[in-house]
Amino acid sequence: MELPLLLLLLLPIIAHSLTQEGLYLQQAKQTLEDPYGSLSNWNPRDQTPCNWSGITCTTNSVTSVDLTDMNLSGPFPSILCRLPNLTRISLSSNYINSSLSDTSLSGCDSLRNLDLSLNSLIGPLPKSLSSLPSLRYVDFSGNNFTGEIPDSYGLFPKIETLSLLNNLLNHTISPVLGNLSTLKVLNLSYNPFSPGPIPPSIGNLTNLERLWLSRCNLVGSIPPEIGNLKRLINLDVSNNGLTGSIPDSMRGLESVVQIELFNNSLGGTLPTGMGKLAKLRRFDASMNRLVGGIPEDLCGLPLESLNLYTNNLEGPIPEAIAESPNLYELKLFENRLTGKIPSKLGKVSPLVTLDLSVNQLSGELPPEICGGGSLQELLLIQNSLSGPLPEGLGRCRTLTRVRLVHNSFSGSVPDGVWGLPQSSP
């Protein structure tokens, strides 16, 4: 049976026509400005979009649209949600503008990963976002979203990462976030929230691994419920107005590697029992109002960085700190510390920065203060240190800054010290 002539003429066109998913992508392209031709190979004459820039397919169906850092501008292309198997959208580091309405992402039922960070989005956060059943990763950081975190954001069924870093959110942090039992990463830092507390409900997030709340206008005390976060690796509540003491429950953070508490108004003493934090490598509680001594068990940990400067701490520096094989940074300046500098400091640790200025320390400098050969900054201004300077100080070629003034050192300055870029023996 012979085919009609018209059908024969149309066969080449049908055989090479773009799939429906490709047509959706073409419509998305038309809504975006592309000054550098980043989408120039999105050819409507192709049979499939699977070889186009930023497009990933599985069994010839689009599963990922990754247009990161392509200098694209325009509104969010909602038509992407018509792609039935789409699991990932990344438009990060572009100039996507306007707002996200509650219908902008409707239909994206397969979406697992949504990254719209570092764009120019404005207006409120879309309340309907939590209705997407498969969503696990949301990054809206570096935009201009305003208003509140919607109560509906406590209803994400599978969310693991929620980053709203560096926006213009200006209500208090909602306690409904404590309902997100699957959450592993919560980043709300650098938002001008109304002054308010850390919601105690945060302690319900028992799968949380990273909690970043820096510069969130937080006030009040750190809730003891924070100690329930057994899987927490990184805690940052720095640069707020927190008061009260550091809760003893913090020693329950058995997985924590880094704790940042600096630049608050925390008082009281450092908690005892912090030696239980076997994985802790960095502890920074500087620029607070802490009193009392530095706990021996804290210094007995294999710390890499210990910053407790600008407090009201008293007593000696525990000898145990000198035994850390990883310590590269020790900043205890502007306290009321007394006694001697630990005698073995520098012998075992790969110290890079040592600042013990403005204390009441006495005695001599440890002879192997530069023993590891990595020391770059040695700052001991305004103490009561005495005795000769170690000869090895002059052979410490890594040193770039030495400040030893307002002490009672005796003898000559070792050869080589005067030639350092910022020396002030």
CSV table of C-alpha atoms in Angstrom, one decimal:
chain,number,residue,atom,x,y,z
A,1,MET,CA,0.0,0.0,0.0
A,2,GLU,CA,1.5,3.3,-1.1
A,3,LEU,CA,1.5,6.2,1.5
A,4,PRO,CA,-0.1,9.5,0.4
A,5,LEU,CA,2.3,12.0,-1.0
A,6,LEU,CA,1.6,14.6,1.7
A,7,LEU,CA,2.5,12.1,4.5
A,8,LEU,CA,5.7,11.2,2.7
A,9,LEU,CA,6.7,14.9,2.7
A,10,LEU,CA,5.9,15.2,6.4
A,11,LEU,CA,7.9,12.2,7.5
A,12,PRO,CA,11.3,13.9,7.8
A,13,ILE,CA,9.7,16.7,9.9
A,14,ILE,CA,8.0,14.2,12.2
A,15,ALA,CA,11.1,12.1,12.6
A,16,HIS,CA,13.2,15.0,13.7
A,17,SER,CA,10.6,17.0,15.7
A,18,LEU,CA,11.6,18.1,19.3
A,19,THR,CA,10.1,16.2,22.2
A,20,GLN,CA,7.4,17.8,24.3
A,21,GLU,CA,10.0,18.2,27.1
A,22,GLY,CA,12.3,20.0,24.7
A,23,LEU,CA,9.4,22.3,23.8
A,24,TYR,CA,8.9,23.2,27.5
A,25,LEU,CA,12.6,24.0,27.7
A,26,GLN,CA,12.4,26.2,24.7
A,27,GLN,CA,9.6,28.1,26.3
A,28,ALA,CA,11.6,28.5,29.4
A,29,LYS,CA,14.5,29.9,27.3
A,30,GLN,CA,12.3,32.5,25.8
A,31,THR,CA,11.5,33.9,29.2
A,32,LEU,CA,15.2,34.4,30.0
A,33,GLU,CA,17.7,36.9,28.8
A,34,ASP,CA,20.9,35.2,27.8
A,35,PRO,CA,23.5,37.9,27.0
A,36,TYR,CA,26.5,35.5,26.7
A,37,GLY,CA,24.7,32.8,24.7
A,38,SER,CA,25.0,30.2,27.4
A,39,LEU,CA,22.0,28.4,26.0
A,40,SER,CA,23.0,28.8,22.3
A,41,ASN,CA,23.1,25.0,21.8
A,42,TRP,CA,19.5,24.6,22.8
A,43,ASN,CA,18.5,23.9,19.2
A,44,PRO,CA,14.8,23.5,18.5
A,45,ARG,CA,15.7,21.3,15.5
A,46,ASP,CA,17.2,18.7,17.8
A,47,GLN,CA,15.1,15.6,18.4
A,48,THR,CA,15.9,15.6,22.1
A,49,PRO,CA,17.2,18.2,24.6
A,50,CYS,CA,19.3,15.6,26.4
A,51,ASN,CA,22.6,17.0,25.0
A,52,TRP,CA,21.8,20.7,25.7
A,53,SER,CA,23.9,22.7,28.1
A,54,GLY,CA,22.8,22.1,31.7
A,55,ILE,CA,20.3,19.3,30.9
A,56,THR,CA,20.6,15.8,32.2
A,57,CYS,CA,18.3,13.0,31.1
A,58,THR,CA,17.6,9.5,32.3
A,59,THR,CA,16.1,7.2,29.7
A,60,ASN,CA,15.5,10.2,27.4
A,61,SER,CA,13.5,12.1,30.0
A,62,VAL,CA,14.8,15.3,31.6
A,63,THR,CA,15.7,14.8,35.3
A,64,SER,CA,18.0,17.8,35.9
A,65,VAL,CA,18.1,21.5,34.8
A,66,ASP,CA,21.4,23.0,36.0
A,67,LEU,CA,21.9,26.5,34.7
A,68,THR,CA,24.3,27.6,37.4
A,69,ASP,CA,26.4,30.8,36.8
A,70,MET,CA,25.2,31.4,33.2
A,71,ASN,CA,24.4,35.1,33.6
A,72,LEU,CA,20.8,34.5,32.9
A,73,SER,CA,18.1,37.0,34.0
A,74,GLY,CA,14.4,37.2,34.1
A,75,PRO,CA,11.6,35.7,36.2
A,76,PHE,CA,11.7,32.1,37.4
A,77,PRO,CA,10.6,29.9,34.5
A,78,SER,CA,7.7,28.1,36.1
A,79,ILE,CA,7.1,26.0,32.9
A,80,LEU,CA,10.0,23.8,34.1
A,81,CYS,CA,7.5,22.2,36.5
A,82,ARG,CA,5.8,20.6,33.5
A,83,LEU,CA,8.8,18.3,33.1
A,84,PRO,CA,7.3,15.1,34.6
A,85,ASN,CA,10.5,13.5,35.9
A,86,LEU,CA,12.4,16.6,36.9
A,87,THR,CA,14.2,16.0,40.2
A,88,ARG,CA,16.7,18.9,40.3
A,89,ILE,CA,16.6,22.6,39.4
A,90,SER,CA,19.7,24.9,39.9
A,91,LEU,CA,19.6,28.5,38.7
A,92,SER,CA,22.2,29.5,41.3
A,93,SER,CA,24.5,32.5,40.6
A,94,ASN,CA,22.3,34.2,38.0
A,95,TYR,CA,20.1,37.3,38.0
A,96,ILE,CA,16.7,35.6,38.4
A,97,ASN,CA,14.4,38.3,39.6
A,98,SER,CA,10.8,39.1,40.6
A,99,SER,CA,9.0,37.1,43.2
A,100,LEU,CA,8.1,33.4,43.6
A,101,SER,CA,4.3,33.1,43.8
A,102,ASP,CA,2.6,30.1,45.5
A,103,THR,CA,1.9,28.8,42.0
A,104,SER,CA,5.5,29.2,40.7
A,105,LEU,CA,6.5,25.7,41.6
A,106,SER,CA,3.1,23.9,41.5
A,107,GLY,CA,3.4,20.7,39.6
A,108,CYS,CA,7.1,20.1,40.5
A,109,ASP,CA,6.0,16.9,42.4
A,110,SER,CA,9.2,15.0,41.5
A,111,LEU,CA,11.5,17.8,42.6
A,112,ARG,CA,14.1,16.8,45.2
A,113,ASN,CA,16.7,19.6,44.9
A,114,LEU,CA,15.9,23.3,44.4
A,115,ASP,CA,18.8,25.8,44.3
A,116,LEU,CA,17.9,29.4,43.6
A,117,SER,CA,20.8,30.9,45.6
A,118,LEU,CA,22.6,34.1,44.7
A,119,ASN,CA,20.0,35.7,42.6
A,120,SER,CA,17.7,38.7,42.9
A,121,LEU,CA,14.4,37.2,44.0
A,122,ILE,CA,12.2,39.5,46.1
A,123,GLY,CA,8.9,39.3,48.1
A,124,PRO,CA,7.8,36.7,50.6
A,125,LEU,CA,8.8,33.1,50.6
A,126,PRO,CA,6.3,30.9,48.8
A,127,LYS,CA,4.1,29.3,51.3
A,128,SER,CA,3.2,26.3,49.1
A,129,LEU,CA,6.8,25.1,48.8
A,130,SER,CA,6.3,22.6,51.6
A,131,SER,CA,3.5,20.9,49.6
A,132,LEU,CA,6.1,19.4,47.2
A,133,PRO,CA,6.2,15.8,48.4
A,134,SER,CA,9.7,14.9,47.3
A,135,LEU,CA,11.6,18.0,48.2
A,136,ARG,CA,14.8,17.4,50.2
A,137,TYR,CA,17.1,20.3,49.4
A,138,VAL,CA,16.2,24.0,49.3
A,139,ASP,CA,18.7,26.8,49.0
A,140,PHE,CA,17.4,30.3,48.7
A,141,SER,CA,20.5,32.0,50.1
A,142,GLY,CA,21.7,35.3,48.8
A,143,ASN,CA,18.4,36.8,47.6
A,144,ASN,CA,16.1,39.5,48.9
A,145,PHE,CA,13.2,37.6,50.3
A,146,THR,CA,11.4,39.6,53.0
A,147,GLY,CA,8.8,38.9,55.7
A,148,GLU,CA,8.5,35.7,57.7
A,149,ILE,CA,9.3,32.1,57.5
A,150,PRO,CA,5.8,30.7,56.8
A,151,ASP,CA,4.3,28.3,59.3
A,152,SER,CA,3.8,25.9,56.4
A,153,TYR,CA,7.6,25.4,56.4
A,154,GLY,CA,7.1,23.2,59.4
A,155,LEU,CA,5.3,20.7,57.2
A,156,PHE,CA,8.1,19.7,54.7
A,157,PRO,CA,7.7,15.9,54.7
A,158,LYS,CA,11.3,14.9,53.6
A,159,ILE,CA,13.4,18.1,53.8
A,160,GLU,CA,17.1,17.6,54.7
A,161,THR,CA,18.6,21.0,53.9
A,162,LEU,CA,17.0,24.4,54.3
A,163,SER,CA,19.2,27.4,53.6
A,164,LEU,CA,17.7,30.9,53.8
A,165,LEU,CA,21.1,32.6,54.4
A,166,ASN,CA,21.6,36.3,53.7
A,167,ASN,CA,18.1,37.5,52.9
A,168,LEU,CA,15.9,40.2,54.3
A,169,LEU,CA,13.7,38.1,56.5
A,170,ASN,CA,12.5,40.3,59.4
A,171,HIS,CA,10.1,38.4,61.7
A,172,THR,CA,11.3,36.1,64.5
A,173,ILE,CA,12.5,32.6,63.8
A,174,SER,CA,9.4,30.4,63.9
A,175,PRO,CA,9.3,27.5,66.3
A,176,VAL,CA,7.5,25.4,63.7
A,177,LEU,CA,10.9,24.5,62.2
A,178,GLY,CA,11.3,22.2,65.2
A,179,ASN,CA,8.8,19.9,63.4
A,180,LEU,CA,11.3,19.0,60.6
A,181,SER,CA,12.4,15.7,61.9
A,182,THR,CA,14.3,14.8,58.7
A,183,LEU,CA,16.3,18.1,58.7
A,184,LYS,CA,20.2,17.8,58.6
A,185,VAL,CA,21.2,21.4,57.7
A,186,LEU,CA,19.5,24.6,58.8
A,187,ASN,CA,21.1,27.9,57.8
A,188,LEU,CA,19.3,31.1,58.7
A,189,SER,CA,22.4,33.3,59.2
A,190,TYR,CA,22.6,36.9,58.1
A,191,ASN,CA,19.0,37.9,58.2
A,192,PRO,CA,17.6,41.0,60.0
A,193,PHE,CA,15.1,39.0,62.1
A,194,SER,CA,13.2,40.8,64.8
A,195,PRO,CA,14.9,40.2,68.2
A,196,GLY,CA,13.9,36.9,69.5
A,197,PRO,CA,15.2,33.7,71.1
A,198,ILE,CA,16.5,30.5,69.7
A,199,PRO,CA,13.3,28.4,69.7
A,200,PRO,CA,13.7,25.5,72.2
A,201,SER,CA,11.9,23.4,69.6
A,202,ILE,CA,15.2,23.3,67.7
A,203,GLY,CA,16.1,20.6,70.2
A,204,ASN,CA,13.6,18.3,68.4
A,205,LEU,CA,15.8,18.2,65.3
A,206,THR,CA,17.6,15.0,66.3
A,207,ASN,CA,19.0,14.4,62.8
A,208,LEU,CA,20.5,17.9,62.5
A,209,GLU,CA,24.2,18.1,61.6
A,210,ARG,CA,24.7,21.8,60.9
A,211,LEU,CA,22.9,24.7,62.6
A,212,TRP,CA,23.9,28.1,61.5
A,213,LEU,CA,22.2,31.1,63.2
A,214,SER,CA,24.9,33.8,63.0
A,215,ARG,CA,23.7,37.5,62.9
A,216,CYS,CA,20.1,36.6,63.4
A,217,ASN,CA,19.3,39.2,66.1
A,218,LEU,CA,19.0,36.4,68.7
A,219,VAL,CA,18.4,37.4,72.3
A,220,GLY,CA,17.9,35.5,75.5
A,221,SER,CA,19.7,32.4,76.6
A,222,ILE,CA,20.9,29.3,74.6
A,223,PRO,CA,18.1,26.8,75.3
A,224,PRO,CA,19.3,23.6,77.2
A,225,GLU,CA,17.4,21.6,74.5
A,226,ILE,CA,20.4,22.3,72.2
A,227,GLY,CA,22.1,19.4,74.0
A,228,ASN,CA,19.6,17.0,72.4
A,229,LEU,CA,21.3,17.4,69.0
A,230,LYS,CA,23.5,14.3,69.2
A,231,ARG,CA,24.4,14.3,65.5
A,232,LEU,CA,25.3,18.0,65.3
A,233,ILE,CA,28.7,18.6,63.7
A,234,ASN,CA,28.7,22.4,63.4
A,235,LEU,CA,27.0,24.9,65.7
A,236,ASP,CA,27.2,28.7,64.9
A,237,VAL,CA,25.2,31.2,67.0
A,238,SER,CA,27.9,33.9,66.8
A,239,ASN,CA,27.3,37.7,66.4
A,240,ASN,CA,24.0,37.9,68.3
A,241,GLY,CA,22.8,39.3,71.6
A,242,LEU,CA,22.6,36.0,73.5
A,243,THR,CA,22.9,36.3,77.3
A,244,GLY,CA,22.9,33.8,80.2
A,245,SER,CA,25.4,31.1,80.6
A,246,ILE,CA,26.6,28.4,78.2
A,247,PRO,CA,24.3,25.5,79.1
A,248,ASP,CA,25.9,22.4,80.7
A,249,SER,CA,23.8,20.3,78.3
A,250,MET,CA,26.1,21.4,75.5
A,251,ARG,CA,28.4,18.6,76.6
A,252,GLY,CA,25.8,16.3,75.1
A,253,LEU,CA,26.8,17.3,71.6
A,254,GLU,CA,28.8,14.1,71.1
A,255,SER,CA,29.4,14.5,67.4
A,256,VAL,CA,30.2,18.2,67.4
A,257,VAL,CA,33.5,19.3,65.6
A,258,GLN,CA,33.0,23.1,65.7
A,259,ILE,CA,31.3,25.4,68.1
A,260,GLU,CA,31.0,29.2,67.4
A,261,LEU,CA,29.7,31.3,70.2
A,262,PHE,CA,31.7,34.5,69.7
A,263,ASN,CA,30.5,38.1,69.9
A,264,ASN,CA,27.5,37.7,72.2
A,265,SER,CA,27.0,38.7,75.9
A,266,LEU,CA,27.2,35.2,77.4
A,267,GLY,CA,28.3,35.1,81.0
A,268,GLY,CA,29.0,32.6,83.7
A,269,THR,CA,31.7,30.0,83.5
A,270,LEU,CA,32.7,27.6,80.8
A,271,PRO,CA,30.8,24.3,81.3
A,272,THR,CA,32.6,21.4,83.0
A,273,GLY,CA,32.5,18.1,81.3
A,274,MET,CA,33.4,19.4,77.8
A,275,GLY,CA,36.1,16.8,77.7
A,276,LYS,CA,33.3,14.4,76.6
A,277,LEU,CA,33.2,16.2,73.2
A,278,ALA,CA,35.8,13.9,71.8
A,279,LYS,CA,35.4,15.1,68.2
A,280,LEU,CA,35.6,18.9,69.0
A,281,ARG,CA,38.3,20.6,67.1
A,282,ARG,CA,37.4,24.3,67.1
A,283,PHE,CA,35.8,26.2,70.0
A,284,ASP,CA,35.3,29.9,69.9
A,285,ALA,CA,33.6,31.8,72.8
A,286,SER,CA,35.5,35.0,72.4
A,287,MET,CA,34.0,38.5,72.9
A,288,ASN,CA,31.6,37.5,75.7
A,289,ARG,CA,31.5,38.1,79.5
A,290,LEU,CA,32.8,34.7,80.6
A,291,VAL,CA,34.4,34.4,84.1
A,292,GLY,CA,36.2,31.7,86.0
A,293,GLY,CA,38.9,29.4,84.7
A,294,ILE,CA,39.6,27.6,81.5
A,295,PRO,CA,38.6,23.9,82.1
A,296,GLU,CA,41.4,21.4,82.1
A,297,ASP,CA,39.3,18.8,80.2
A,298,LEU,CA,38.5,21.3,77.4
A,299,CYS,CA,42.2,21.8,76.9
A,300,GLY,CA,42.8,18.1,77.0
A,301,LEU,CA,40.9,17.6,73.7
A,302,PRO,CA,42.9,17.4,70.5
A,303,LEU,CA,41.8,20.9,69.5
A,304,GLU,CA,42.9,22.7,66.4
A,305,SER,CA,41.7,26.2,67.4
A,306,LEU,CA,40.8,27.6,70.8
A,307,ASN,CA,39.6,31.3,70.9
A,308,LEU,CA,38.5,32.7,74.3
A,309,TYR,CA,39.8,36.3,73.9
A,310,THR,CA,38.1,39.4,75.3
A,311,ASN,CA,36.4,37.8,78.3
A,312,ASN,CA,37.0,38.0,82.1
A,313,LEU,CA,38.7,34.6,82.5
A,314,GLU,CA,41.1,34.1,85.4
A,315,GLY,CA,43.6,31.5,86.6
A,316,PRO,CA,46.3,29.6,84.6
A,317,ILE,CA,46.4,28.3,81.1
A,318,PRO,CA,46.1,24.5,81.6
A,319,GLU,CA,49.3,22.7,80.7
A,320,ALA,CA,47.2,20.2,78.7
A,321,ILE,CA,46.7,22.6,75.9
A,322,ALA,CA,50.4,22.1,75.0
A,323,GLU,CA,49.8,18.4,74.3
A,324,SER,CA,47.4,18.9,71.4
A,325,PRO,CA,49.1,17.5,68.2
A,326,ASN,CA,46.7,19.6,66.1
A,327,LEU,CA,46.7,23.1,67.7
A,328,TYR,CA,47.4,25.8,65.2
A,329,GLU,CA,45.6,28.7,66.8
A,330,LEU,CA,45.4,29.8,70.4
A,331,LYS,CA,44.0,33.3,71.2
A,332,LEU,CA,43.4,34.1,74.8
A,333,PHE,CA,44.2,37.8,74.8
A,334,GLU,CA,42.3,40.5,76.9
A,335,ASN,CA,41.5,38.3,79.9
A,336,ARG,CA,42.9,38.1,83.5
A,337,LEU,CA,44.9,35.0,83.1
A,338,THR,CA,47.8,34.4,85.5
A,339,GLY,CA,50.6,32.0,86.0
A,340,LYS,CA,53.1,30.7,83.4
A,341,ILE,CA,52.7,29.9,79.7
A,342,PRO,CA,52.6,26.1,79.5
A,343,SER,CA,56.2,24.9,79.4
A,344,LYS,CA,55.8,22.6,76.4
A,345,LEU,CA,53.8,25.0,74.2
A,346,GLY,CA,55.1,24.8,70.7
A,347,LYS,CA,57.0,21.6,71.1
A,348,VAL,CA,54.2,19.3,70.0
A,349,SER,CA,51.6,21.6,68.3
A,350,PRO,CA,51.9,23.1,64.8
A,351,LEU,CA,51.2,26.6,66.2
A,352,VAL,CA,50.6,29.3,63.6
A,353,THR,CA,49.0,32.0,65.8
A,354,LEU,CA,49.6,32.6,69.5
A,355,ASP,CA,48.1,35.7,71.1
A,356,LEU,CA,48.2,35.9,74.9
A,357,SER,CA,48.3,39.7,75.1
A,358,VAL,CA,46.8,41.8,77.8
A,359,ASN,CA,46.8,39.3,80.6
A,360,GLN,CA,48.8,38.9,83.9
A,361,LEU,CA,51.1,36.1,82.8
A,362,SER,CA,54.5,35.7,84.3
A,363,GLY,CA,57.6,33.6,84.0
A,364,GLU,CA,59.7,32.8,80.9
A,365,LEU,CA,58.8,32.0,77.4
A,366,PRO,CA,58.8,28.3,76.6
A,367,PRO,CA,62.1,27.4,75.0
A,368,GLU,CA,60.5,25.6,72.0
A,369,ILE,CA,57.7,28.1,71.4
A,370,CYS,CA,58.6,27.9,67.7
A,371,GLY,CA,59.5,24.2,67.8
A,372,GLY,CA,57.1,23.1,65.1
A,373,GLY,CA,58.6,25.6,62.6
A,374,SER,CA,55.1,26.9,61.6
A,375,LEU,CA,54.6,29.9,64.0
A,376,GLN,CA,53.7,33.1,62.1
A,377,GLU,CA,52.3,35.4,64.8
A,378,LEU,CA,53.6,35.7,68.4
A,379,LEU,CA,51.7,38.4,70.4
A,380,LEU,CA,52.4,38.7,74.1
A,381,ILE,CA,51.9,42.4,74.7
A,382,GLN,CA,51.2,43.7,78.2
A,383,ASN,CA,51.9,40.8,80.6
A,384,SER,CA,54.6,40.3,83.3
A,385,LEU,CA,56.8,37.9,81.4
A,386,SER,CA,60.5,37.9,82.2
A,387,GLY,CA,63.8,36.2,81.6
A,388,PRO,CA,65.7,35.9,78.3
A,389,LEU,CA,64.1,35.4,75.0
A,390,PRO,CA,64.7,31.9,73.6
A,391,GLU,CA,67.5,31.7,71.1
A,392,GLY,CA,65.3,29.6,68.8
A,393,LEU,CA,63.1,32.6,68.3
A,394,GLY,CA,65.6,34.2,66.0
A,395,ARG,CA,65.7,31.0,63.8
A,396,CYS,CA,62.0,30.9,63.4
A,397,ARG,CA,61.8,31.8,59.7
A,398,THR,CA,58.1,31.4,59.5
A,399,LEU,CA,57.5,34.4,61.9
A,400,THR,CA,56.0,37.4,60.3
A,401,ARG,CA,54.7,39.3,63.3
A,402,VAL,CA,56.2,39.5,66.8
A,403,ARG,CA,54.9,41.9,69.6
A,404,LEU,CA,56.5,41.5,73.0
A,405,VAL,CA,56.3,45.0,74.4
A,406,HIS,CA,55.2,45.9,78.0
A,407,ASN,CA,56.9,42.9,79.6
A,408,SER,CA,60.1,42.5,81.7
A,409,PHE,CA,62.3,40.5,79.4
A,410,SER,CA,66.0,40.6,80.0
A,411,GLY,CA,69.1,40.0,77.9
A,412,SER,CA,69.6,40.5,74.2
A,413,VAL,CA,67.2,40.1,71.4
A,414,PRO,CA,68.1,36.9,69.4
A,415,ASP,CA,69.6,37.6,66.0
A,416,GLY,CA,67.0,37.5,63.3
A,417,VAL,CA,64.1,38.9,65.3
A,418,TRP,CA,64.8,42.5,64.3
A,419,GLY,CA,64.6,41.6,60.7
A,420,LEU,CA,61.0,40.3,60.9
A,421,PRO,CA,58.4,42.4,59.0
A,422,GLN,CA,56.4,43.4,62.1
A,423,SER,CA,58.7,42.8,65.1
A,424,SER,CA,58.3,44.8,68.3
A,425,PRO,CA,60.4,43.0,70.9
